[in-house]
């Protein structure tokens, strides 16, 4: 009887030990999952704050863009010498503002929408520069419906004009090219201006674009941006 009791006690002890180890491992797994969940939530909250801040700064930049005052001054001068041309520039400016101001509130903004906005902006600059600016926009039809945070490409184009072509004497060119490569969207903005080393700026525009791409696409939005 004693050996049977001993064996029974050993078995019960082993079962109890296995049960306790299982409970500890289960609790540990629960705690790890909870910790990972809290870390993800904290990261999402940080990204949400960054995105909200980026949207606010971008909205402020677009409500009173630097080129708006220059364009209005240009229109005022044109009305004194060529009223028809002034009307055309004013009409383009109104079209641009009607699209740009509500853009950040739209969640369905696409590459096609962005390129239309960029074309309006560059048309304004072309008219203001008196023909010194040349620009090209190229994109495959399949890219038009791809989602994209509003005003991201427009910000890069504005930087190209302001910091690249603005300080340059003579003619200048801006090229916007969109490509789809195995499901990856690539948008190139290039100019033949003075270059980054000779230009000046706070870098806020590029930082805003990066933050908005990260907020929309996560780490995929960091792929070689700017």
PDB file of C-alpha atoms in Angstrom:
ATOM      1  CA  UNK A   1       0.000   0.000   0.000  1.00  0.00           C
ATOM      2  CA  UNK A   2       2.819   2.413   0.874  1.00  0.00           C
ATOM      3  CA  UNK A   3       4.477   2.224  -2.587  1.00  0.00           C
ATOM      4  CA  UNK A   4       1.080   2.821  -4.227  1.00  0.00           C
ATOM      5  CA  UNK A   5       0.473   5.839  -2.036  1.00  0.00           C
ATOM      6  CA  UNK A   6       3.970   7.127  -2.816  1.00  0.00           C
ATOM      7  CA  UNK A   7       3.488   6.646  -6.551  1.00  0.00           C
ATOM      8  CA  UNK A   8       0.065   8.279  -6.360  1.00  0.00           C
ATOM      9  CA  UNK A   9       1.521  11.225  -4.472  1.00  0.00           C
ATOM     10  CA  UNK A  10       4.325  11.611  -7.012  1.00  0.00           C
ATOM     11  CA  UNK A  11       1.840  11.555  -9.881  1.00  0.00           C
ATOM     12  CA  UNK A  12      -0.401  14.089  -8.139  1.00  0.00           C
ATOM     13  CA  UNK A  13       2.617  16.270  -7.451  1.00  0.00           C
ATOM     14  CA  UNK A  14       3.733  16.089 -11.077  1.00  0.00           C
ATOM     15  CA  UNK A  15       0.230  16.918 -12.313  1.00  0.00           C
ATOM     16  CA  UNK A  16       0.073  19.833  -9.898  1.00  0.00           C
ATOM     17  CA  UNK A  17       3.515  21.050 -11.026  1.00  0.00           C
ATOM     18  CA  UNK A  18       2.571  20.804 -14.706  1.00  0.00           C
ATOM     19  CA  UNK A  19      -0.699  22.612 -13.987  1.00  0.00           C
ATOM     20  CA  UNK A  20       1.098  25.418 -12.146  1.00  0.00           C
ATOM     21  CA  UNK A  21       3.693  25.782 -14.915  1.00  0.00           C
ATOM     22  CA  UNK A  22       0.902  25.931 -17.482  1.00  0.00           C
ATOM     23  CA  UNK A  23      -0.904  28.596 -15.451  1.00  0.00           C
ATOM     24  CA  UNK A  24       2.278  30.646 -15.112  1.00  0.00           C
ATOM     25  CA  UNK A  25       3.031  30.375 -18.827  1.00  0.00           C
ATOM     26  CA  UNK A  26      -0.547  31.305 -19.698  1.00  0.00           C
ATOM     27  CA  UNK A  27      -0.416  34.358 -17.416  1.00  0.00           C
ATOM     28  CA  UNK A  28       2.955  35.311 -18.840  1.00  0.00           C
ATOM     29  CA  UNK A  29       1.593  35.005 -22.378  1.00  0.00           C
ATOM     30  CA  UNK A  30      -1.407  37.136 -21.407  1.00  0.00           C
ATOM     31  CA  UNK A  31       0.844  39.803 -19.952  1.00  0.00           C
ATOM     32  CA  UNK A  32       3.072  39.796 -23.047  1.00  0.00           C
ATOM     33  CA  UNK A  33       0.087  40.164 -25.360  1.00  0.00           C
ATOM     34  CA  UNK A  34      -1.304  42.952 -23.181  1.00  0.00           C
ATOM     35  CA  UNK A  35       2.058  44.702 -23.170  1.00  0.00           C
ATOM     36  CA  UNK A  36       2.308  44.448 -26.959  1.00  0.00           C
ATOM     37  CA  UNK A  37      -1.232  45.770 -27.281  1.00  0.00           C
ATOM     38  CA  UNK A  38      -0.425  48.749 -25.056  1.00  0.00           C
ATOM     39  CA  UNK A  39       2.738  49.444 -27.043  1.00  0.00           C
ATOM     40  CA  UNK A  40       0.754  49.376 -30.314  1.00  0.00           C
ATOM     41  CA  UNK A  41      -1.860  51.713 -28.841  1.00  0.00           C
ATOM     42  CA  UNK A  42       0.822  54.098 -27.625  1.00  0.00           C
ATOM     43  CA  UNK A  43       2.464  54.071 -31.046  1.00  0.00           C
ATOM     44  CA  UNK A  44      -0.864  54.704 -32.761  1.00  0.00           C
ATOM     45  CA  UNK A  45      -1.579  57.582 -30.389  1.00  0.00           C
ATOM     46  CA  UNK A  46       1.840  59.094 -31.096  1.00  0.00           C
ATOM     47  CA  UNK A  47       1.295  58.729 -34.846  1.00  0.00           C
ATOM     48  CA  UNK A  48      -2.186  60.187 -34.473  1.00  0.00           C
ATOM     49  CA  UNK A  49      -0.803  63.231 -32.683  1.00  0.00           C
ATOM     50  CA  UNK A  50       1.922  63.626 -35.307  1.00  0.00           C
ATOM     51  CA  UNK A  51      -0.621  63.336 -38.102  1.00  0.00           C
ATOM     52  CA  UNK A  52      -2.981  65.845 -36.492  1.00  0.00           C
ATOM     53  CA  UNK A  53      -0.111  68.271 -35.989  1.00  0.00           C
ATOM     54  CA  UNK A  54       1.032  67.782 -39.574  1.00  0.00           C
ATOM     55  CA  UNK A  55      -2.474  68.400 -40.878  1.00  0.00           C
ATOM     56  CA  UNK A  56      -2.765  71.572 -38.833  1.00  0.00           C
ATOM     57  CA  UNK A  57       0.553  72.912 -40.076  1.00  0.00           C
ATOM     58  CA  UNK A  58      -0.272  71.989 -43.654  1.00  0.00           C
ATOM     59  CA  UNK A  59      -3.677  73.625 -43.402  1.00  0.00           C
ATOM     60  CA  UNK A  60      -2.062  76.789 -42.080  1.00  0.00           C
ATOM     61  CA  UNK A  61       0.425  76.721 -44.932  1.00  0.00           C
ATOM     62  CA  UNK A  62      -2.315  76.272 -47.515  1.00  0.00           C
ATOM     63  CA  UNK A  63      -4.792  78.807 -46.126  1.00  0.00           C
ATOM     64  CA  UNK A  64      -2.207  81.548 -46.547  1.00  0.00           C
ATOM     65  CA  UNK A  65       0.305  80.164 -49.084  1.00  0.00           C
ATOM     66  CA  UNK A  66       3.187  82.470 -49.882  1.00  0.00           C
ATOM     67  CA  UNK A  67       2.376  82.436 -53.565  1.00  0.00           C
ATOM     68  CA  UNK A  68      -1.192  83.630 -52.965  1.00  0.00           C
ATOM     69  CA  UNK A  69      -0.105  87.179 -52.161  1.00  0.00           C
ATOM     70  CA  UNK A  70       2.385  87.235 -55.025  1.00  0.00           C
ATOM     71  CA  UNK A  71      -0.300  86.013 -57.415  1.00  0.00           C
ATOM     72  CA  UNK A  72      -2.811  88.606 -56.238  1.00  0.00           C
ATOM     73  CA  UNK A  73      -0.212  91.333 -56.630  1.00  0.00           C
ATOM     74  CA  UNK A  74       0.546  90.023 -60.127  1.00  0.00           C
ATOM     75  CA  UNK A  75      -3.168  90.051 -61.016  1.00  0.00           C
ATOM     76  CA  UNK A  76      -3.462  93.619 -59.754  1.00  0.00           C
ATOM     77  CA  UNK A  77      -0.594  94.717 -62.016  1.00  0.00           C
ATOM     78  CA  UNK A  78      -2.022  92.813 -64.981  1.00  0.00           C
ATOM     79  CA  UNK A  79      -5.405  94.500 -64.694  1.00  0.00           C
ATOM     80  CA  UNK A  80      -3.663  97.794 -65.415  1.00  0.00           C
ATOM     81  CA  UNK A  81      -2.235  96.614 -68.726  1.00  0.00           C
ATOM     82  CA  UNK A  82      -4.070  93.470 -69.910  1.00  0.00           C
ATOM     83  CA  UNK A  83      -7.464  92.824 -68.398  1.00  0.00           C
ATOM     84  CA  UNK A  84      -8.203  89.595 -70.307  1.00  0.00           C
ATOM     85  CA  UNK A  85      -4.982  87.937 -69.095  1.00  0.00           C
ATOM     86  CA  UNK A  86      -5.678  89.104 -65.555  1.00  0.00           C
ATOM     87  CA  UNK A  87      -9.126  87.490 -65.719  1.00  0.00           C
ATOM     88  CA  UNK A  88      -7.576  84.176 -66.800  1.00  0.00           C
ATOM     89  CA  UNK A  89      -5.069  84.189 -63.940  1.00  0.00           C
ATOM     90  CA  UNK A  90      -7.764  85.106 -61.427  1.00  0.00           C
ATOM     91  CA  UNK A  91      -9.987  82.294 -62.705  1.00  0.00           C
ATOM     92  CA  UNK A  92      -7.158  79.774 -62.316  1.00  0.00           C
ATOM     93  CA  UNK A  93      -6.459  81.030 -58.789  1.00  0.00           C
ATOM     94  CA  UNK A  94     -10.106  80.632 -57.809  1.00  0.00           C
ATOM     95  CA  UNK A  95     -10.161  77.078 -59.221  1.00  0.00           C
ATOM     96  CA  UNK A  96      -7.024  76.224 -57.260  1.00  0.00           C
ATOM     97  CA  UNK A  97      -8.316  77.588 -53.958  1.00  0.00           C
ATOM     98  CA  UNK A  98     -11.701  75.889 -54.398  1.00  0.00           C
ATOM     99  CA  UNK A  99      -9.890  72.552 -54.645  1.00  0.00           C
ATOM    100  CA  UNK A 100      -7.031  73.132 -52.201  1.00  0.00           C
ATOM    101  CA  UNK A 101      -8.855  74.473 -49.153  1.00  0.00           C
ATOM    102  CA  UNK A 102     -11.343  71.588 -48.633  1.00  0.00           C
ATOM    103  CA  UNK A 103      -8.848  68.902 -49.721  1.00  0.00           C
ATOM    104  CA  UNK A 104      -7.603  68.005 -46.220  1.00  0.00           C
ATOM    105  CA  UNK A 105     -11.117  67.174 -45.087  1.00  0.00           C
ATOM    106  CA  UNK A 106     -11.511  64.544 -47.789  1.00  0.00           C
ATOM    107  CA  UNK A 107     -10.656  60.934 -46.998  1.00  0.00           C
ATOM    108  CA  UNK A 108     -11.129  59.755 -50.583  1.00  0.00           C
ATOM    109  CA  UNK A 109      -8.394  61.918 -52.140  1.00  0.00           C
ATOM    110  CA  UNK A 110      -6.541  60.193 -54.969  1.00  0.00           C
ATOM    111  CA  UNK A 111      -3.472  60.639 -57.152  1.00  0.00           C
ATOM    112  CA  UNK A 112      -5.740  61.934 -59.910  1.00  0.00           C
ATOM    113  CA  UNK A 113      -7.154  64.618 -57.597  1.00  0.00           C
ATOM    114  CA  UNK A 114      -3.669  65.612 -56.499  1.00  0.00           C
ATOM    115  CA  UNK A 115      -2.326  65.915 -60.034  1.00  0.00           C
ATOM    116  CA  UNK A 116      -5.243  68.131 -61.057  1.00  0.00           C
ATOM    117  CA  UNK A 117      -4.423  70.396 -58.124  1.00  0.00           C
ATOM    118  CA  UNK A 118      -0.728  70.418 -59.030  1.00  0.00           C
ATOM    119  CA  UNK A 119      -1.552  71.325 -62.636  1.00  0.00           C
ATOM    120  CA  UNK A 120      -3.650  74.291 -61.473  1.00  0.00           C
ATOM    121  CA  UNK A 121      -0.834  75.462 -59.208  1.00  0.00           C
ATOM    122  CA  UNK A 122       1.822  75.185 -61.916  1.00  0.00           C
ATOM    123  CA  UNK A 123      -0.456  76.941 -64.406  1.00  0.00           C
ATOM    124  CA  UNK A 124      -0.690  79.827 -61.969  1.00  0.00           C
ATOM    125  CA  UNK A 125       3.078  79.978 -61.577  1.00  0.00           C
ATOM    126  CA  UNK A 126       3.574  79.704 -65.337  1.00  0.00           C
ATOM    127  CA  UNK A 127       1.297  82.685 -65.921  1.00  0.00           C
ATOM    128  CA  UNK A 128       2.936  84.640 -63.118  1.00  0.00           C
ATOM    129  CA  UNK A 129       6.444  83.913 -64.409  1.00  0.00           C
ATOM    130  CA  UNK A 130       5.511  85.180 -67.853  1.00  0.00           C
ATOM    131  CA  UNK A 131       6.367  81.982 -69.696  1.00  0.00           C
ATOM    132  CA  UNK A 132       9.705  81.375 -67.953  1.00  0.00           C
ATOM    133  CA  UNK A 133       8.360  78.171 -66.358  1.00  0.00           C
ATOM    134  CA  UNK A 134       7.870  74.906 -68.208  1.00  0.00           C
ATOM    135  CA  UNK A 135       6.266  71.910 -66.535  1.00  0.00           C
ATOM    136  CA  UNK A 136       5.299  68.344 -67.383  1.00  0.00           C
ATOM    137  CA  UNK A 137       3.044  65.932 -65.503  1.00  0.00           C
ATOM    138  CA  UNK A 138       3.078  62.276 -66.500  1.00  0.00           C
ATOM    139  CA  UNK A 139       1.138  59.432 -64.888  1.00  0.00           C
ATOM    140  CA  UNK A 140      -0.275  56.093 -66.056  1.00  0.00           C
ATOM    141  CA  UNK A 141      -4.097  55.929 -66.042  1.00  0.00           C
ATOM    142  CA  UNK A 142      -4.013  53.088 -63.498  1.00  0.00           C
ATOM    143  CA  UNK A 143      -2.393  55.371 -60.907  1.00  0.00           C
ATOM    144  CA  UNK A 144      -5.187  57.950 -60.943  1.00  0.00           C
ATOM    145  CA  UNK A 145      -7.372  56.016 -58.487  1.00  0.00           C
ATOM    146  CA  UNK A 146      -4.577  55.248 -55.983  1.00  0.00           C
ATOM    147  CA  UNK A 147      -5.224  56.790 -52.533  1.00  0.00           C
ATOM    148  CA  UNK A 148      -2.932  59.612 -51.482  1.00  0.00           C
ATOM    149  CA  UNK A 149      -2.997  62.186 -48.648  1.00  0.00           C
ATOM    150  CA  UNK A 150      -4.124  65.507 -50.075  1.00  0.00           C
ATOM    151  CA  UNK A 151      -1.548  68.213 -50.859  1.00  0.00           C
ATOM    152  CA  UNK A 152       1.506  66.007 -50.393  1.00  0.00           C
ATOM    153  CA  UNK A 153       2.734  66.273 -53.995  1.00  0.00           C
ATOM    154  CA  UNK A 154       1.540  69.881 -54.148  1.00  0.00           C
ATOM    155  CA  UNK A 155       3.800  70.683 -51.186  1.00  0.00           C
ATOM    156  CA  UNK A 156       6.813  69.147 -52.940  1.00  0.00           C
ATOM    157  CA  UNK A 157       6.033  71.047 -56.143  1.00  0.00           C
ATOM    158  CA  UNK A 158       5.672  74.294 -54.222  1.00  0.00           C
ATOM    159  CA  UNK A 159       9.076  73.639 -52.602  1.00  0.00           C
ATOM    160  CA  UNK A 160      10.586  73.010 -56.041  1.00  0.00           C
ATOM    161  CA  UNK A 161       9.255  76.316 -57.351  1.00  0.00           C
ATOM    162  CA  UNK A 162      10.048  78.347 -54.259  1.00  0.00           C
ATOM    163  CA  UNK A 163      13.492  77.018 -53.339  1.00  0.00           C
ATOM    164  CA  UNK A 164      14.675  75.563 -56.636  1.00  0.00           C
ATOM    165  CA  UNK A 165      13.414  77.878 -59.362  1.00  0.00           C
ATOM    166  CA  UNK A 166      12.730  81.025 -57.337  1.00  0.00           C
ATOM    167  CA  UNK A 167      16.403  81.947 -56.834  1.00  0.00           C
ATOM    168  CA  UNK A 168      17.321  80.914 -60.394  1.00  0.00           C
ATOM    169  CA  UNK A 169      17.744  83.461 -63.166  1.00  0.00           C
ATOM    170  CA  UNK A 170      16.159  82.683 -66.518  1.00  0.00           C
ATOM    171  CA  UNK A 171      13.888  79.822 -67.500  1.00  0.00           C
ATOM    172  CA  UNK A 172      13.110  76.821 -65.312  1.00  0.00           C
ATOM    173  CA  UNK A 173      11.339  73.488 -65.511  1.00  0.00           C
ATOM    174  CA  UNK A 174       9.419  71.229 -63.128  1.00  0.00           C
ATOM    175  CA  UNK A 175       8.687  67.590 -63.820  1.00  0.00           C
ATOM    176  CA  UNK A 176       6.162  65.433 -61.957  1.00  0.00           C
ATOM    177  CA  UNK A 177       6.264  61.750 -62.855  1.00  0.00           C
ATOM    178  CA  UNK A 178       4.119  58.973 -61.395  1.00  0.00           C
ATOM    179  CA  UNK A 179       4.858  55.266 -61.798  1.00  0.00           C
ATOM    180  CA  UNK A 180       3.368  52.001 -60.562  1.00  0.00           C
ATOM    181  CA  UNK A 181       5.867  49.205 -60.011  1.00  0.00           C
ATOM    182  CA  UNK A 182       4.487  45.865 -58.751  1.00  0.00           C
ATOM    183  CA  UNK A 183       1.912  47.535 -56.553  1.00  0.00           C
ATOM    184  CA  UNK A 184       4.266  50.262 -55.303  1.00  0.00           C
ATOM    185  CA  UNK A 185       3.397  53.869 -56.123  1.00  0.00           C
ATOM    186  CA  UNK A 186       6.350  56.138 -56.890  1.00  0.00           C
ATOM    187  CA  UNK A 187       6.023  59.880 -57.454  1.00  0.00           C
ATOM    188  CA  UNK A 188       9.059  61.914 -58.522  1.00  0.00           C
ATOM    189  CA  UNK A 189       9.155  65.710 -58.356  1.00  0.00           C
ATOM    190  CA  UNK A 190      12.200  67.284 -59.999  1.00  0.00           C
ATOM    191  CA  UNK A 191      13.305  70.762 -61.026  1.00  0.00           C
ATOM    192  CA  UNK A 192      16.360  72.254 -62.737  1.00  0.00           C
ATOM    193  CA  UNK A 193      16.782  75.019 -60.189  1.00  0.00           C
ATOM    194  CA  UNK A 194      19.659  75.981 -57.934  1.00  0.00           C
ATOM    195  CA  UNK A 195      19.513  72.824 -55.835  1.00  0.00           C
ATOM    196  CA  UNK A 196      19.069  72.162 -52.120  1.00  0.00           C
ATOM    197  CA  UNK A 197      22.522  73.360 -51.057  1.00  0.00           C
ATOM    198  CA  UNK A 198      21.941  76.846 -52.428  1.00  0.00           C
ATOM    199  CA  UNK A 199      18.314  77.157 -51.336  1.00  0.00           C
ATOM    200  CA  UNK A 200      17.006  78.129 -47.917  1.00  0.00           C
ATOM    201  CA  UNK A 201      14.037  76.861 -45.970  1.00  0.00           C
ATOM    202  CA  UNK A 202      12.914  75.484 -42.636  1.00  0.00           C
ATOM    203  CA  UNK A 203      12.279  71.957 -43.926  1.00  0.00           C
ATOM    204  CA  UNK A 204       8.746  72.057 -42.501  1.00  0.00           C
ATOM    205  CA  UNK A 205       7.168  71.133 -45.832  1.00  0.00           C
ATOM    206  CA  UNK A 206       9.173  67.925 -46.241  1.00  0.00           C
ATOM    207  CA  UNK A 207       8.684  66.956 -42.593  1.00  0.00           C
ATOM    208  CA  UNK A 208       4.943  67.453 -43.009  1.00  0.00           C
ATOM    209  CA  UNK A 209       4.853  65.263 -46.100  1.00  0.00           C
ATOM    210  CA  UNK A 210       6.783  62.492 -44.333  1.00  0.00           C
ATOM    211  CA  UNK A 211       4.485  62.611 -41.296  1.00  0.00           C
ATOM    212  CA  UNK A 212       1.337  62.465 -43.412  1.00  0.00           C
ATOM    213  CA  UNK A 213       2.638  59.542 -45.486  1.00  0.00           C
ATOM    214  CA  UNK A 214       3.560  57.645 -42.311  1.00  0.00           C
ATOM    215  CA  UNK A 215       0.148  58.389 -40.860  1.00  0.00           C
ATOM    216  CA  UNK A 216      -1.599  57.078 -43.981  1.00  0.00           C
ATOM    217  CA  UNK A 217       0.634  54.156 -44.997  1.00  0.00           C
ATOM    218  CA  UNK A 218       2.740  53.382 -41.900  1.00  0.00           C
ATOM    219  CA  UNK A 219       6.367  52.401 -42.485  1.00  0.00           C
ATOM    220  CA  UNK A 220       5.619  51.842 -46.172  1.00  0.00           C
ATOM    221  CA  UNK A 221       5.236  55.600 -46.539  1.00  0.00           C
ATOM    222  CA  UNK A 222       8.891  56.144 -45.572  1.00  0.00           C
ATOM    223  CA  UNK A 223      10.278  54.480 -48.679  1.00  0.00           C
ATOM    224  CA  UNK A 224      12.710  57.051 -50.021  1.00  0.00           C
ATOM    225  CA  UNK A 225      10.441  60.014 -49.378  1.00  0.00           C
ATOM    226  CA  UNK A 226      11.960  63.396 -50.185  1.00  0.00           C
TER     227      UNK A 226
END
